[in-house]
Amino acid sequence: MSNALRQNPASHQLYTNRGVVNELMGDKVNAMRDYQKAISLNPKFALAYFNAANLYFHNRQFSQACEFYDQASELDPADESVLLNRAITHALLRQIPEALRDFSEALRLNPFSSHVFFNRANLYCSLKKYDSAERELTEALHFQPNNALAYKLRADVRGHLGLTELAISDYKMALQLQEAQEH
């Protein structure tokens, strides 16, 4: 990657790619340097903002992550992943209306995303809106029926709702799926 950059030092894409490699190798400082360099070379390159935002997110720098997700979303408003990640970030910052708006927009772009339903369910759980959480988890399981974690969370939610038999059934399914994944 570095050799390619010596040949083409103005390539924002190569800096972004090297940033990903650095990040995967655990060198987050140089990864961020590469993302920042890519942004300076092409301030309209959404992927560099998205990758930098993800790095801020993983470092628990949620406000900075949100700013970079905002930039990525402005540059590429059809990227469902940006909206999902920003929604999760808003939820962690307890910016509930913003999180719900981003989850809804992500589902508008991809109404089949089990990840969006699952994460919105997590937000509803944190708000103790168990009826809404149960609906979201049922949708998530509709699109990803082998998700042990979703069954486990829905079992917890159903327990809160007093739906004991359904909760036990979901716990059993979560265990079966988990055991199948381990073998």
XYZ file of C-alpha atoms in Angstrom, residues 91 94 96 100 119-137 153 156-162:
31
model
C -28.731 6.316 20.932
C -29.163 9.595 24.457
C -33.433 9.667 21.119
C -35.216 7.145 15.825
C -30.621 -2.043 16.974
C -33.849 -0.059 17.142
C -35.190 -2.789 19.434
C -32.168 -2.263 21.690
C -33.023 1.422 21.886
C -36.650 0.623 22.740
C -35.436 -1.773 25.456
C -33.316 0.972 26.994
C -36.431 3.170 27.017
C -38.462 0.315 28.568
C -40.792 0.336 25.537
C -41.050 -3.416 25.484
C -44.048 -3.677 23.140
C -42.142 -1.743 20.489
C -38.968 -3.718 21.162
C -40.821 -7.014 20.737
C -42.264 -5.898 17.374
C -38.813 -4.811 16.171
C -37.187 -8.083 17.234
C -33.186 -10.392 23.569
C -35.881 -10.972 27.776
C -38.407 -8.517 26.344
C -41.208 -11.058 26.436
C -40.298 -11.777 30.056
C -40.776 -8.072 30.838
C -44.136 -8.227 29.090
C -45.222 -11.230 31.177
